[in-house]
Amino acid sequence: TLPLTAAAAFCARIAAAGMSGALSSVMVRERRCETRLRRAAFACPAFCLFVGGAAAQKGSATFVVTDAVSCQTSLEALNTCSTRLAAQTACSSTLLLNSTAVQQALGCEGSLKDCHTKCLDNLGLLGLPVNSSKIECTIQEQLMKQYSGNPELVLDFKEDPGTGLPKAQILPSNLAGGSGIPSFTYFGDFQRCIYGGDMQYCLVEGSIEKGPLKLGALMGLCRPSSCSDAAVHDDAGKAVKTLGLTDFKTTCHRADDKLPPLAWTTGQITALVVFVCILGLAVVGSALQHHRKPSAGTGGDTTGIEGGGEGQAVGAQPTGALKRATLTFLQAWSLPRNLASFSRKRPEDSEVSFAALDGLRVLSTLWVILGHTVIWPLLSIGYENSGMILPPHGRLTELWFQIVPGGYFAVDTFFWLSGMLGAHSLHAKVQRSPSLLSPSGFCLRLYPMGVLTRWLRLTMVYAFVLLFTQTWYRELGRGGLLWGASTTMGSGGM
């Protein structure tokens, strides 16, 4: 602000001098002086812009440098927070400082305050990031540590070949244990971090290689808001290397960040058009079903499209096969008609009853859902307490829990039911039309139409689910926690 103000004042002085000189030039009629003053008048704004731009650029550069220095200082203080807390706790212990041996080692014979100062200074001489001038770990630093995802770590001491001394190696507990499928998902507390004041939530995503498997890993870090994504990424590099993550990237989010723009792909636009068309067909079919309800005493059927008897509503009789087919297609999308099919009961006078198979299908369906609910997260986002599930001490080692991975047998049950019901359906058609048993009837009509009908019944639903999962399903994972995440573990993109 001060350089811009000085430049403006200087420019005003030049302009005033120019006006005075212009009056003098008119009086003495000196064209040369007038030309010089005009040049000065044009040069003044350019000079002001130059001075102002240079001042602004210098101020911006100073701000960036100061911000980077502040970030580096904050990150260093945050990384040494636990060490400083331990040192402060040890050097504040009256039981320790009142010990004669400790006082002799520290060289303090006066007050406990003097022993406390020398204790911290001696720890600093040993290489610890503490001294008597910087001892406390601030409340904000402690909160950022608590709001971050904290993986469990273990120390493994192995002999150093060069010195012969035991050397500590830091390992994440899920990699050090005997777990067959390690889990690495530590999100921390996203909400408290971004609303904690001068904090930002950074998500580190990478992968862990365990034998032939390459599993996704996510870890949340709460860091100072003055740090850029690149600074947090570089600072997290050492910890990520220790934890065994590869191909990691870091994205940070603050409370005042705007939602990232949603870049629609061609597949998403196509899927959206399909969804809108399906919704439109459902609305038209439902309205048509409601409009074509037969009047009282007409004796017509509920659809008004089958047959062509006299009992149908007057004025509602479709003419032509094309029109009847169109009405049949639209009413197939009717929501009331499809919802009513869920409560439809089987006729009691049926020759063959399949009521028992309905219960078998329900149990098999619940079995498949149970298996996917428990097993699928192990191969996607993972469990924070995966040791409760996985061997050698998890539930999968218990006999009664084998029913969960045994859900694969329910799939075999569905295959058996499909084959049996398909054979029964073909047998019923043959009984109604014995000509289908001829070579031409079986090869040209019965078998091809049966396969086509089954294919259409399953493929349409499967295609819809596949279209949704490949286009819009990954957008469901987007949000504050997984903004911009690119892993396939539930986020967009994720």
Short mmCIF file of C-alpha atoms in Angstrom, two decimals:
data_model
loop_
_atom_site.label_atom_id
_atom_site.label_comp_id
_atom_site.label_asym_id
_atom_site.label_seq_id
_atom_site.Cartn_x
_atom_site.Cartn_y
_atom_site.Cartn_z
CA THR A 1 0.00 0.00 0.00
CA LEU A 2 2.80 2.45 0.88
CA PRO A 3 4.66 2.10 -2.46
CA LEU A 4 1.43 2.64 -4.37
CA THR A 5 0.61 5.74 -2.30
CA ALA A 6 4.08 7.20 -2.85
CA ALA A 7 3.84 6.54 -6.59
CA ALA A 8 0.46 8.30 -6.73
CA ALA A 9 1.81 11.35 -4.88
CA PHE A 10 4.85 11.50 -7.14
CA CYS A 11 2.62 11.25 -10.21
CA ALA A 12 0.44 14.09 -8.93
CA ARG A 13 3.50 16.30 -8.50
CA ILE A 14 4.61 15.63 -12.05
CA ALA A 15 1.14 16.41 -13.36
CA ALA A 16 1.06 19.70 -11.43
CA ALA A 17 4.46 20.66 -12.76
CA GLY A 18 3.30 19.78 -16.25
CA MET A 19 0.26 22.10 -15.98
CA SER A 20 2.40 24.96 -14.71
CA GLY A 21 4.91 24.48 -17.50
CA ALA A 22 2.11 24.32 -20.07
CA LEU A 23 0.84 27.75 -18.98
CA SER A 24 4.34 29.17 -19.20
CA SER A 25 4.80 27.70 -22.67
CA VAL A 26 1.61 29.38 -23.86
CA MET A 27 2.83 32.71 -22.56
CA VAL A 28 6.28 32.50 -24.15
CA ARG A 29 5.06 30.42 -27.16
CA GLU A 30 7.86 27.86 -26.99
CA ARG A 31 6.77 24.82 -28.95
CA ARG A 32 9.73 22.75 -27.82
CA CYS A 33 8.84 23.08 -24.15
CA GLU A 34 5.19 22.27 -24.92
CA THR A 35 6.24 19.09 -26.74
CA ARG A 36 8.42 18.01 -23.82
CA LEU A 37 5.61 18.61 -21.35
CA ARG A 38 3.21 16.54 -23.45
CA ARG A 39 5.74 13.69 -23.46
CA ALA A 40 6.06 14.03 -19.70
CA ALA A 41 2.28 13.93 -19.34
CA PHE A 42 2.12 10.66 -21.34
CA ALA A 43 5.09 9.22 -19.48
CA CYS A 44 3.59 9.88 -16.04
CA PRO A 45 0.85 7.19 -16.15
CA ALA A 46 3.29 4.66 -17.56
CA PHE A 47 5.74 5.45 -14.81
CA CYS A 48 3.01 5.11 -12.18
CA LEU A 49 1.91 1.76 -13.59
CA PHE A 50 5.49 0.54 -13.62
CA VAL A 51 6.14 1.60 -10.03
CA GLY A 52 2.79 0.21 -8.83
CA GLY A 53 3.21 -3.09 -10.65
CA ALA A 54 6.73 -3.55 -9.33
CA ALA A 55 5.54 -2.79 -5.80
CA ALA A 56 2.63 -5.21 -6.09
CA GLN A 57 4.86 -7.95 -7.54
CA LYS A 58 7.37 -7.45 -4.76
CA GLY A 59 4.62 -7.55 -2.15
CA SER A 60 3.16 -10.72 -3.68
CA ALA A 61 6.53 -12.41 -3.81
CA THR A 62 7.19 -11.41 -0.20
CA PHE A 63 3.80 -12.85 0.80
CA VAL A 64 4.50 -16.15 -0.98
CA VAL A 65 7.94 -16.48 0.61
CA THR A 66 6.57 -15.60 4.05
CA ASP A 67 3.71 -18.06 3.61
CA ALA A 68 6.10 -20.84 2.57
CA VAL A 69 8.38 -20.15 5.54
CA SER A 70 5.39 -20.14 7.89
CA CYS A 71 4.20 -23.46 6.44
CA GLN A 72 7.61 -25.09 6.78
CA THR A 73 7.92 -23.89 10.39
CA SER A 74 4.42 -25.14 11.23
CA LEU A 75 5.04 -28.55 9.68
CA GLU A 76 8.34 -28.97 11.51
CA ALA A 77 6.68 -28.03 14.79
CA LEU A 78 3.81 -30.42 14.10
CA ASN A 79 6.13 -33.33 13.31
CA THR A 80 8.06 -32.83 16.58
CA CYS A 81 4.96 -32.23 18.70
CA SER A 82 4.92 -35.67 20.30
CA THR A 83 8.63 -35.52 21.12
CA ARG A 84 8.31 -32.09 22.72
CA LEU A 85 5.31 -33.22 24.75
CA ALA A 86 7.27 -36.23 26.06
CA ALA A 87 10.29 -34.05 26.88
CA GLN A 88 8.16 -31.43 28.61
CA THR A 89 6.40 -34.12 30.67
CA ALA A 90 9.68 -35.76 31.70
CA CYS A 91 11.45 -32.53 32.54
CA SER A 92 8.47 -31.28 34.55
CA SER A 93 8.38 -34.31 36.84
CA THR A 94 9.19 -33.26 40.40
CA LEU A 95 10.04 -36.85 41.29
CA LEU A 96 12.70 -36.89 38.56
CA LEU A 97 14.10 -33.42 39.24
CA ASN A 98 14.33 -33.96 43.02
CA SER A 99 16.57 -36.96 42.43
CA THR A 100 20.12 -36.26 43.57
CA ALA A 101 21.60 -38.27 40.71
CA VAL A 102 19.60 -36.32 38.15
CA GLN A 103 20.59 -32.97 39.69
CA GLN A 104 24.27 -33.96 39.61
CA ALA A 105 23.98 -35.11 35.98
CA LEU A 106 22.27 -31.87 34.97
CA GLY A 107 24.59 -29.72 37.09
CA CYS A 108 21.76 -27.91 38.85
CA GLU A 109 21.70 -27.46 42.59
CA GLY A 110 19.25 -24.60 42.83
CA SER A 111 15.53 -24.40 42.17
CA LEU A 112 13.48 -26.89 40.22
CA LYS A 113 13.00 -24.24 37.56
CA ASP A 114 16.76 -24.23 36.90
CA CYS A 115 16.79 -28.02 36.71
CA HIS A 116 13.82 -27.94 34.35
CA THR A 117 15.62 -25.54 32.00
CA LYS A 118 18.86 -27.52 32.02
CA CYS A 119 16.96 -30.76 31.47
CA LEU A 120 15.44 -29.42 28.26
CA ASP A 121 18.71 -27.90 27.09
CA ASN A 122 20.57 -31.18 27.63
CA LEU A 123 17.92 -33.08 25.69
CA GLY A 124 18.43 -30.59 22.88
CA LEU A 125 22.17 -31.27 22.95
CA LEU A 126 21.38 -34.95 22.47
CA GLY A 127 19.70 -34.14 19.15
CA LEU A 128 16.08 -33.94 20.24
CA PRO A 129 14.07 -30.99 18.82
CA VAL A 130 13.60 -29.37 22.25
CA ASN A 131 15.21 -26.59 24.26
CA SER A 132 14.25 -24.26 27.07
CA SER A 133 13.05 -21.57 24.63
CA LYS A 134 10.67 -23.83 22.68
CA ILE A 135 9.18 -26.50 24.82
CA GLU A 136 5.43 -26.53 24.48
CA CYS A 137 3.33 -28.21 21.83
CA THR A 138 0.43 -25.83 21.23
CA ILE A 139 -3.20 -26.85 21.58
CA GLN A 140 -3.73 -26.37 17.85
CA GLU A 141 -0.82 -28.67 17.03
CA GLN A 142 -2.18 -31.32 19.37
CA LEU A 143 -5.64 -31.02 17.80
CA MET A 144 -4.21 -31.44 14.32
CA LYS A 145 -2.44 -34.60 15.51
CA GLN A 146 -5.71 -35.94 16.93
CA TYR A 147 -7.76 -35.04 13.85
CA SER A 148 -5.30 -36.87 11.57
CA GLY A 149 -5.56 -40.56 10.82
CA ASN A 150 -3.05 -42.33 13.05
CA PRO A 151 -1.96 -45.78 11.88
CA GLU A 152 -0.72 -48.19 14.50
CA LEU A 153 3.05 -48.54 14.36
CA VAL A 154 5.42 -51.10 15.85
CA LEU A 155 9.18 -51.05 16.36
CA ASP A 156 11.32 -53.94 15.19
CA PHE A 157 14.93 -53.86 16.47
CA LYS A 158 17.51 -55.49 14.27
CA GLU A 159 21.28 -55.48 14.60
CA ASP A 160 23.12 -52.95 12.51
CA PRO A 161 25.97 -54.74 10.63
CA GLY A 162 28.20 -51.67 10.81
CA THR A 163 27.92 -50.82 14.51
CA GLY A 164 26.59 -54.03 15.99
CA LEU A 165 23.92 -52.03 17.83
CA PRO A 166 20.20 -52.75 17.64
CA LYS A 167 18.57 -50.40 15.15
CA ALA A 168 14.87 -49.62 15.32
CA GLN A 169 12.72 -50.09 12.22
CA ILE A 170 9.23 -48.58 12.15
CA LEU A 171 6.56 -50.79 10.62
CA PRO A 172 2.78 -50.41 10.34
CA SER A 173 1.09 -53.05 12.44
CA ASN A 174 -1.02 -54.38 9.56
CA LEU A 175 2.12 -55.17 7.58
CA ALA A 176 4.15 -56.47 10.52
CA GLY A 177 1.48 -58.97 11.61
CA GLY A 178 0.47 -62.18 10.00
CA SER A 179 -2.61 -60.77 8.30
CA GLY A 180 -3.08 -62.18 4.83
CA ILE A 181 -4.86 -59.06 3.51
CA PRO A 182 -3.61 -55.87 5.22
CA SER A 183 -5.91 -52.90 5.57
CA PHE A 184 -4.74 -49.32 5.49
CA THR A 185 -7.59 -46.86 5.87
CA TYR A 186 -7.21 -44.11 8.45
CA PHE A 187 -9.38 -41.12 7.63
CA GLY A 188 -9.15 -39.19 10.88
CA ASP A 189 -11.77 -36.55 11.68
CA PHE A 190 -12.55 -34.56 8.54
CA GLN A 191 -15.28 -32.31 9.96
CA ARG A 192 -13.41 -31.15 13.04
CA CYS A 193 -10.27 -30.52 11.04
CA ILE A 194 -11.66 -28.19 8.36
CA TYR A 195 -13.75 -26.28 10.91
CA GLY A 196 -11.01 -26.16 13.55
CA GLY A 197 -9.63 -22.77 12.49
CA ASP A 198 -6.50 -22.32 10.35
CA MET A 199 -6.58 -26.02 9.50
CA GLN A 200 -7.09 -28.00 6.32
CA TYR A 201 -7.80 -31.67 5.67
CA CYS A 202 -5.39 -33.45 3.33
CA LEU A 203 -6.09 -36.92 1.95
CA VAL A 204 -3.11 -39.09 1.07
CA GLU A 205 -4.01 -41.95 -1.24
CA GLY A 206 -1.73 -44.64 -2.53
CA SER A 207 -1.42 -48.41 -2.69
CA ILE A 208 0.10 -51.24 -0.67
CA GLU A 209 1.60 -54.30 -2.30
CA LYS A 210 1.12 -57.53 -0.40
CA GLY A 211 2.25 -60.44 -2.50
CA PRO A 212 0.29 -60.49 -5.78
CA LEU A 213 -2.30 -58.04 -4.39
CA LYS A 214 -2.12 -54.28 -4.81
CA LEU A 215 -4.59 -52.75 -2.37
CA GLY A 216 -5.65 -49.14 -2.04
CA ALA A 217 -4.67 -47.10 1.00
CA LEU A 218 -6.13 -43.86 2.37
CA MET A 219 -4.88 -41.70 5.21
CA GLY A 220 -6.19 -38.32 6.35
CA LEU A 221 -3.83 -35.59 7.57
CA CYS A 222 -4.87 -32.40 9.37
CA ARG A 223 -2.36 -29.70 8.50
CA PRO A 224 -2.04 -25.89 8.76
CA SER A 225 -4.12 -24.00 6.20
CA SER A 226 -1.06 -21.95 5.18
CA CYS A 227 0.49 -24.98 3.48
CA SER A 228 0.00 -25.85 -0.16
CA ASP A 229 -0.79 -29.31 -1.48
CA ALA A 230 2.79 -29.70 -2.70
CA ALA A 231 4.25 -28.75 0.69
CA VAL A 232 2.05 -31.29 2.51
CA HIS A 233 2.89 -33.91 -0.13
CA ASP A 234 6.63 -33.41 0.34
CA ASP A 235 6.31 -33.41 4.13
CA ALA A 236 4.29 -36.65 4.10
CA GLY A 237 6.81 -38.37 1.82
CA LYS A 238 8.99 -39.80 4.59
CA ALA A 239 6.06 -41.13 6.61
CA VAL A 240 4.44 -42.61 3.50
CA LYS A 241 7.68 -44.37 2.58
CA THR A 242 7.92 -45.81 6.10
CA LEU A 243 4.37 -47.10 5.89
CA GLY A 244 5.07 -48.81 2.56
CA LEU A 245 2.76 -46.76 0.32
CA THR A 246 3.57 -46.38 -3.37
CA ASP A 247 2.23 -44.12 -6.11
CA PHE A 248 0.74 -41.75 -3.56
CA LYS A 249 -0.74 -38.32 -4.11
CA THR A 250 -2.09 -35.64 -1.77
CA THR A 251 -5.13 -33.38 -2.08
CA CYS A 252 -6.07 -30.79 0.54
CA HIS A 253 -9.41 -29.13 1.27
CA ARG A 254 -10.37 -26.15 3.39
CA ALA A 255 -13.70 -25.07 4.78
CA ASP A 256 -14.02 -22.21 2.27
CA ASP A 257 -13.13 -24.32 -0.79
CA LYS A 258 -15.73 -24.43 -3.51
CA LEU A 259 -17.12 -27.65 -4.86
CA PRO A 260 -14.98 -29.00 -7.70
CA PRO A 261 -16.64 -28.68 -11.10
CA LEU A 262 -18.36 -31.81 -12.29
CA ALA A 263 -16.96 -32.71 -15.71
CA TRP A 264 -19.56 -34.92 -17.33
CA THR A 265 -18.26 -37.64 -19.58
CA THR A 266 -19.99 -38.94 -22.68
CA GLY A 267 -20.97 -42.07 -20.79
CA GLN A 268 -22.54 -40.04 -17.98
CA ILE A 269 -24.53 -37.93 -20.43
CA THR A 270 -25.71 -41.08 -22.22
CA ALA A 271 -26.68 -42.68 -18.91
CA LEU A 272 -28.53 -39.53 -17.85
CA VAL A 273 -30.52 -39.55 -21.10
CA VAL A 274 -31.39 -43.21 -20.52
CA PHE A 275 -32.48 -42.48 -16.94
CA VAL A 276 -34.69 -39.60 -18.09
CA CYS A 277 -36.25 -41.77 -20.80
CA ILE A 278 -36.98 -44.53 -18.28
CA LEU A 279 -38.52 -42.01 -15.90
CA GLY A 280 -40.63 -40.60 -18.72
CA LEU A 281 -41.83 -44.07 -19.72
CA ALA A 282 -42.75 -44.79 -16.09
CA VAL A 283 -44.78 -41.58 -15.88
CA VAL A 284 -46.54 -42.19 -19.22
CA GLY A 285 -47.22 -45.84 -18.39
CA SER A 286 -48.62 -44.99 -14.97
CA ALA A 287 -50.85 -42.25 -16.40
CA LEU A 288 -52.06 -44.56 -19.17
CA GLN A 289 -52.81 -47.32 -16.64
CA HIS A 290 -54.83 -44.88 -14.55
CA HIS A 291 -56.68 -43.49 -17.60
CA ARG A 292 -57.60 -46.89 -19.01
CA LYS A 293 -59.18 -48.30 -15.82
CA PRO A 294 -62.58 -49.81 -16.87
CA SER A 295 -65.76 -48.16 -15.75
CA ALA A 296 -68.11 -49.92 -13.35
CA GLY A 297 -70.34 -52.46 -15.06
CA THR A 298 -68.32 -52.61 -18.24
CA GLY A 299 -66.84 -55.96 -17.38
CA GLY A 300 -63.56 -55.00 -19.08
CA ASP A 301 -60.18 -56.17 -17.93
CA THR A 302 -57.71 -53.99 -16.00
CA THR A 303 -55.42 -53.44 -18.93
CA GLY A 304 -57.92 -52.80 -21.66
CA ILE A 305 -55.54 -54.08 -24.26
CA GLU A 306 -56.04 -57.80 -24.43
CA GLY A 307 -58.55 -59.39 -26.71
CA GLY A 308 -61.09 -57.19 -28.38
CA GLY A 309 -64.28 -58.26 -26.67
CA GLU A 310 -67.40 -56.29 -26.23
CA GLY A 311 -66.81 -55.79 -22.50
CA GLN A 312 -64.05 -53.20 -23.00
CA ALA A 313 -64.66 -49.53 -22.37
CA VAL A 314 -66.26 -47.66 -25.21
CA GLY A 315 -63.83 -45.41 -27.00
CA ALA A 316 -60.81 -47.15 -25.45
CA GLN A 317 -60.56 -50.05 -27.89
CA PRO A 318 -57.23 -49.80 -29.73
CA THR A 319 -57.32 -50.46 -33.42
CA GLY A 320 -54.51 -52.21 -35.17
CA ALA A 321 -51.74 -54.49 -33.98
CA LEU A 322 -49.17 -51.67 -33.85
CA LYS A 323 -51.31 -49.58 -31.55
CA ARG A 324 -51.99 -52.54 -29.26
CA ALA A 325 -48.28 -53.34 -29.13
CA THR A 326 -47.49 -49.71 -28.29
CA LEU A 327 -50.02 -49.65 -25.48
CA THR A 328 -48.72 -52.95 -24.15
CA PHE A 329 -45.16 -51.61 -24.14
CA LEU A 330 -46.10 -48.37 -22.35
CA GLN A 331 -48.23 -50.10 -19.73
CA ALA A 332 -45.35 -52.45 -18.99
CA TRP A 333 -43.65 -49.39 -17.38
CA SER A 334 -46.63 -48.60 -15.14
CA LEU A 335 -45.51 -48.20 -11.53
CA PRO A 336 -48.85 -49.28 -9.97
CA ARG A 337 -48.90 -52.37 -12.14
CA ASN A 338 -45.34 -53.36 -11.27
CA LEU A 339 -45.75 -52.59 -7.57
CA ALA A 340 -48.89 -54.73 -7.48
CA SER A 341 -46.92 -57.69 -8.81
CA PHE A 342 -44.87 -57.78 -5.58
CA SER A 343 -47.98 -58.60 -3.52
CA ARG A 344 -49.47 -60.99 -6.07
CA LYS A 345 -50.15 -64.48 -4.73
CA ARG A 346 -49.77 -67.73 -6.59
CA PRO A 347 -53.04 -69.44 -7.60
CA GLU A 348 -53.97 -72.12 -5.09
CA ASP A 349 -55.32 -74.44 -7.76
CA SER A 350 -51.97 -74.71 -9.48
CA GLU A 351 -50.95 -78.25 -10.32
CA VAL A 352 -47.37 -77.73 -9.15
CA SER A 353 -46.60 -75.55 -6.12
CA PHE A 354 -43.28 -73.71 -5.90
CA ALA A 355 -44.00 -71.92 -2.62
CA ALA A 356 -41.11 -73.70 -0.90
CA LEU A 357 -38.71 -72.42 -3.55
CA ASP A 358 -39.72 -68.83 -2.76
CA GLY A 359 -38.37 -69.24 0.76
CA LEU A 360 -35.21 -70.84 -0.61
CA ARG A 361 -34.68 -67.87 -2.93
CA VAL A 362 -35.16 -65.38 -0.06
CA LEU A 363 -32.65 -67.17 2.16
CA SER A 364 -30.15 -67.46 -0.69
CA THR A 365 -30.52 -63.76 -1.49
CA LEU A 366 -29.90 -62.77 2.14
CA TRP A 367 -26.91 -65.11 2.18
CA VAL A 368 -25.35 -63.39 -0.84
CA ILE A 369 -25.96 -59.93 0.64
CA LEU A 370 -24.35 -60.98 3.93
CA GLY A 371 -21.27 -62.30 2.17
CA HIS A 372 -20.82 -59.18 0.08
CA THR A 373 -21.35 -56.90 3.09
CA VAL A 374 -18.54 -58.51 5.08
CA ILE A 375 -16.07 -59.67 2.43
CA TRP A 376 -16.24 -56.90 -0.17
CA PRO A 377 -14.81 -54.10 2.06
CA LEU A 378 -11.70 -56.23 2.57
CA LEU A 379 -10.95 -55.80 -1.14
CA SER A 380 -12.02 -52.14 -1.35
CA ILE A 381 -11.93 -49.52 1.43
CA GLY A 382 -10.86 -52.02 4.10
CA TYR A 383 -11.53 -52.22 7.83
CA GLU A 384 -9.67 -50.22 10.46
CA ASN A 385 -10.02 -53.26 12.74
CA SER A 386 -9.30 -55.89 10.09
CA GLY A 387 -7.69 -58.08 12.75
CA MET A 388 -11.19 -58.79 14.04
CA ILE A 389 -12.08 -60.37 10.68
CA LEU A 390 -8.90 -61.84 9.22
CA PRO A 391 -6.71 -64.72 10.38
CA PRO A 392 -4.90 -65.63 12.52
CA HIS A 393 -7.14 -64.30 15.29
CA GLY A 394 -10.14 -62.92 13.40
CA ARG A 395 -13.65 -64.26 13.00
CA LEU A 396 -12.76 -66.08 9.81
CA THR A 397 -10.88 -68.62 11.91
CA GLU A 398 -14.06 -69.58 13.80
CA LEU A 399 -16.27 -72.37 12.56
CA TRP A 400 -19.63 -70.62 12.95
CA PHE A 401 -18.40 -67.61 10.92
CA GLN A 402 -17.76 -69.76 7.84
CA ILE A 403 -21.36 -69.13 6.84
CA VAL A 404 -20.30 -65.64 5.68
CA PRO A 405 -17.70 -66.63 3.04
CA GLY A 406 -19.95 -69.60 2.29
CA GLY A 407 -22.30 -67.19 0.54
CA TYR A 408 -20.76 -68.36 -2.71
CA PHE A 409 -22.83 -71.54 -2.37
CA ALA A 410 -25.98 -69.40 -2.59
CA VAL A 411 -24.93 -68.49 -6.13
CA ASP A 412 -24.87 -72.18 -6.99
CA THR A 413 -28.38 -72.41 -5.53
CA PHE A 414 -29.56 -69.71 -7.93
CA PHE A 415 -28.03 -71.57 -10.86
CA TRP A 416 -29.85 -74.74 -9.85
CA LEU A 417 -33.16 -72.89 -9.42
CA SER A 418 -32.79 -71.20 -12.80
CA GLY A 419 -32.14 -74.47 -14.58
CA MET A 420 -35.00 -76.26 -12.86
CA LEU A 421 -37.54 -73.49 -13.44
CA GLY A 422 -36.39 -73.07 -17.04
CA ALA A 423 -36.89 -76.78 -17.71
CA HIS A 424 -40.33 -76.66 -16.08
CA SER A 425 -41.31 -73.67 -18.26
CA LEU A 426 -40.23 -75.47 -21.45
CA HIS A 427 -42.12 -78.57 -20.38
CA ALA A 428 -45.31 -76.55 -19.85
CA LYS A 429 -45.00 -75.02 -23.32
CA VAL A 430 -44.54 -78.44 -24.88
CA GLN A 431 -47.67 -79.71 -23.15
CA ARG A 432 -49.68 -76.81 -24.54
CA SER A 433 -48.22 -77.22 -28.02
CA PRO A 434 -46.95 -80.75 -28.81
CA SER A 435 -45.75 -79.60 -32.23
CA LEU A 436 -42.80 -77.96 -30.46
CA LEU A 437 -41.30 -81.42 -29.94
CA SER A 438 -40.66 -81.79 -33.66
CA PRO A 439 -37.12 -81.02 -34.84
CA SER A 440 -38.20 -77.83 -36.57
CA GLY A 441 -40.41 -76.74 -33.65
CA PHE A 442 -37.69 -77.33 -31.07
CA CYS A 443 -34.79 -75.89 -33.09
CA LEU A 444 -36.61 -72.93 -34.65
CA ARG A 445 -39.23 -71.98 -32.07
CA LEU A 446 -39.00 -73.53 -28.59
CA TYR A 447 -35.31 -73.35 -27.74
CA PRO A 448 -34.36 -70.08 -29.53
CA MET A 449 -37.39 -68.19 -28.17
CA GLY A 450 -36.79 -69.56 -24.67
CA VAL A 451 -33.16 -68.41 -24.72
CA LEU A 452 -34.10 -65.03 -26.21
CA THR A 453 -36.84 -64.43 -23.64
CA ARG A 454 -34.51 -65.30 -20.78
CA TRP A 455 -31.73 -63.15 -22.26
CA LEU A 456 -33.99 -60.13 -22.63
CA ARG A 457 -35.34 -60.54 -19.11
CA LEU A 458 -31.89 -60.58 -17.53
CA THR A 459 -29.83 -58.44 -19.88
CA MET A 460 -31.99 -55.33 -19.67
CA VAL A 461 -31.69 -55.16 -15.88
CA TYR A 462 -28.01 -56.07 -15.97
CA ALA A 463 -27.30 -53.44 -18.63
CA PHE A 464 -29.02 -50.77 -16.55
CA VAL A 465 -27.03 -51.66 -13.42
CA LEU A 466 -23.79 -51.86 -15.41
CA LEU A 467 -24.45 -48.48 -17.01
CA PHE A 468 -25.10 -46.88 -13.64
CA THR A 469 -22.07 -48.39 -11.90
CA GLN A 470 -19.69 -47.40 -14.71
CA THR A 471 -20.90 -43.80 -15.01
CA TRP A 472 -22.65 -42.33 -11.97
CA TYR A 473 -21.98 -44.78 -9.16
CA ARG A 474 -18.47 -43.47 -8.60
CA GLU A 475 -19.88 -39.96 -8.13
CA LEU A 476 -21.66 -41.16 -4.97
CA GLY A 477 -18.28 -41.33 -3.25
CA ARG A 478 -17.55 -37.67 -3.86
CA GLY A 479 -17.86 -35.37 -0.90
CA GLY A 480 -15.78 -33.51 1.61
CA LEU A 481 -13.89 -36.59 2.67
CA LEU A 482 -13.00 -37.99 -0.77
CA TRP A 483 -12.91 -34.81 -2.82
CA GLY A 484 -10.75 -35.33 -5.86
CA ALA A 485 -9.75 -38.85 -4.86
CA SER A 486 -8.84 -40.97 -7.85
CA THR A 487 -8.80 -44.39 -6.19
CA THR A 488 -11.48 -46.91 -7.12
CA MET A 489 -12.28 -47.54 -3.47
CA GLY A 490 -15.59 -45.71 -3.50
CA SER A 491 -14.80 -42.25 -4.55
CA GLY A 492 -15.30 -40.51 -7.73
CA GLY A 493 -12.91 -40.99 -10.24
CA MET A 494 -13.26 -42.72 -6.99
#
